[in-house]
């Protein structure tokens, strides 16, 4: 027989943002992210800590072109059914962008957090826009 497990997280507040889950580490709870509902935008947000006050040496990032070029987008069939035309293999992505991969072991599968690729894509789009603008002004 199959079992279905469902977890419901409910915040009954009717004003402001609703916090569903907060993630933290350290003995004194150092916030690392969470899941909340942004009432103004009507969207659930999956948050990773990114506060400027927690950072030093903030500078513009280098080009992401080399990393983007090395990410292998694959098509494959899952062993237990299903097909994907455009996805990645965790072990391959780990060699290119380890921050996006949770490394598995004998009891846990390797997995990918695609949200960690978004800053790379934004940087690549920014760089492409500069190159296109340069080419447009030359012609």
Short mmCIF file of C-alpha atoms in Angstrom, two decimals:
data_model
loop_
_atom_site.label_atom_id
_atom_site.label_comp_id
_atom_site.label_asym_id
_atom_site.label_seq_id
_atom_site.Cartn_x
_atom_site.Cartn_y
_atom_site.Cartn_z
CA UNK A 1 0.00 0.00 0.00
CA UNK A 2 1.09 3.55 -0.60
CA UNK A 3 1.14 6.15 2.12
CA UNK A 4 0.79 9.87 1.62
CA UNK A 5 2.34 12.21 4.16
CA UNK A 6 1.30 15.85 4.10
CA UNK A 7 2.68 18.66 6.19
CA UNK A 8 0.56 21.76 6.54
CA UNK A 9 2.13 24.93 7.90
CA UNK A 10 -0.50 27.53 8.71
CA UNK A 11 -0.07 31.09 9.92
CA UNK A 12 -3.44 32.62 10.70
CA UNK A 13 -2.25 36.26 10.81
CA UNK A 14 -4.32 38.45 8.51
CA UNK A 15 -1.96 41.45 8.29
CA UNK A 16 1.67 41.82 7.27
CA UNK A 17 3.87 39.02 6.01
CA UNK A 18 3.24 35.52 7.34
CA UNK A 19 6.32 33.56 8.42
CA UNK A 20 5.86 29.82 7.93
CA UNK A 21 9.32 28.39 8.62
CA UNK A 22 12.59 29.95 9.80
CA UNK A 23 15.89 28.13 9.36
CA UNK A 24 18.85 28.82 11.64
CA UNK A 25 22.12 27.50 12.96
CA UNK A 26 24.36 28.15 16.00
CA UNK A 27 23.40 27.98 19.68
CA UNK A 28 21.96 31.51 19.67
CA UNK A 29 19.94 31.03 16.41
CA UNK A 30 21.65 32.69 13.51
CA UNK A 31 19.04 33.05 10.76
CA UNK A 32 19.86 31.27 7.48
CA UNK A 33 16.59 31.59 5.59
CA UNK A 34 12.98 30.61 5.65
CA UNK A 35 9.64 30.40 3.92
CA UNK A 36 7.08 33.18 4.20
CA UNK A 37 4.07 34.70 2.46
CA UNK A 38 4.43 38.21 1.11
CA UNK A 39 0.92 39.62 1.47
CA UNK A 40 1.63 42.70 -0.68
CA UNK A 41 2.75 40.62 -3.65
CA UNK A 42 0.55 37.61 -2.95
CA UNK A 43 3.53 35.25 -3.24
CA UNK A 44 5.21 32.58 -1.14
CA UNK A 45 8.94 33.35 -0.85
CA UNK A 46 11.70 30.80 -0.34
CA UNK A 47 14.40 32.91 1.28
CA UNK A 48 18.13 32.51 1.73
CA UNK A 49 19.87 34.98 4.05
CA UNK A 50 21.48 37.78 2.03
CA UNK A 51 21.63 40.77 4.39
CA UNK A 52 24.33 43.33 3.46
CA UNK A 53 25.12 43.74 7.18
CA UNK A 54 26.41 40.16 7.24
CA UNK A 55 28.85 40.66 4.35
CA UNK A 56 32.24 42.25 3.76
CA UNK A 57 34.26 43.02 0.61
CA UNK A 58 31.16 43.50 -1.59
CA UNK A 59 32.25 44.07 -5.21
CA UNK A 60 30.80 43.37 -8.67
CA UNK A 61 31.02 39.68 -9.57
CA UNK A 62 33.26 38.46 -12.37
CA UNK A 63 31.78 37.08 -15.57
CA UNK A 64 29.72 33.91 -15.22
CA UNK A 65 30.15 32.92 -18.88
CA UNK A 66 32.66 30.14 -18.22
CA UNK A 67 30.45 28.57 -15.55
CA UNK A 68 27.31 28.86 -17.69
CA UNK A 69 29.11 27.26 -20.64
CA UNK A 70 30.24 24.32 -18.48
CA UNK A 71 26.78 23.47 -17.13
CA UNK A 72 25.52 20.44 -19.02
CA UNK A 73 21.77 20.53 -19.60
CA UNK A 74 20.64 16.97 -20.18
CA UNK A 75 17.66 14.93 -21.30
CA UNK A 76 17.00 11.64 -19.49
CA UNK A 77 14.57 9.06 -18.19
CA UNK A 78 14.19 8.43 -14.46
CA UNK A 79 14.73 4.78 -13.47
CA UNK A 80 11.36 4.74 -11.67
CA UNK A 81 9.42 6.44 -14.46
CA UNK A 82 9.17 9.86 -16.00
CA UNK A 83 11.23 11.82 -18.48
CA UNK A 84 12.87 15.23 -18.39
CA UNK A 85 14.00 17.07 -21.52
CA UNK A 86 15.93 19.84 -19.75
CA UNK A 87 17.58 19.25 -16.41
CA UNK A 88 20.99 18.66 -14.86
CA UNK A 89 22.82 15.75 -13.24
CA UNK A 90 23.89 16.65 -9.71
CA UNK A 91 27.32 15.02 -9.91
CA UNK A 92 28.10 16.87 -13.16
CA UNK A 93 26.84 20.21 -11.82
CA UNK A 94 28.88 19.78 -8.63
CA UNK A 95 32.11 19.96 -10.65
CA UNK A 96 30.98 23.33 -12.09
CA UNK A 97 28.89 24.94 -9.34
CA UNK A 98 29.13 23.07 -6.02
CA UNK A 99 27.03 25.63 -4.13
CA UNK A 100 23.97 24.43 -6.08
CA UNK A 101 24.39 20.76 -5.09
CA UNK A 102 23.66 18.87 -1.90
CA UNK A 103 26.12 16.00 -1.90
CA UNK A 104 24.59 12.61 -1.23
CA UNK A 105 26.02 9.59 0.50
CA UNK A 106 25.00 5.94 0.85
CA UNK A 107 21.67 6.89 2.45
CA UNK A 108 20.90 10.16 0.67
CA UNK A 109 20.65 11.02 -3.01
CA UNK A 110 22.53 13.94 -4.51
CA UNK A 111 20.17 16.85 -5.19
CA UNK A 112 20.19 20.26 -6.90
CA UNK A 113 18.84 23.63 -5.75
CA UNK A 114 18.25 25.43 -9.06
CA UNK A 115 17.72 28.75 -7.28
CA UNK A 116 21.47 28.89 -6.67
CA UNK A 117 21.97 29.18 -10.45
CA UNK A 118 19.83 32.33 -10.75
CA UNK A 119 22.61 34.82 -9.82
CA UNK A 120 24.82 33.24 -12.49
CA UNK A 121 22.06 33.62 -15.07
CA UNK A 122 21.44 37.24 -14.09
CA UNK A 123 25.15 38.04 -14.40
CA UNK A 124 25.32 36.32 -17.80
CA UNK A 125 22.27 38.24 -19.04
CA UNK A 126 23.81 41.51 -17.86
CA UNK A 127 27.07 40.72 -19.67
CA UNK A 128 25.20 39.70 -22.83
CA UNK A 129 23.22 42.95 -22.79
CA UNK A 130 26.46 44.95 -22.63
CA UNK A 131 27.90 42.98 -25.56
CA UNK A 132 24.71 43.42 -27.63
CA UNK A 133 24.64 47.15 -26.90
CA UNK A 134 28.29 47.43 -27.95
CA UNK A 135 27.58 45.57 -31.20
CA UNK A 136 24.52 47.76 -31.88
CA UNK A 137 26.54 50.97 -31.48
CA UNK A 138 29.24 49.64 -33.84
CA UNK A 139 26.73 49.00 -36.63
#
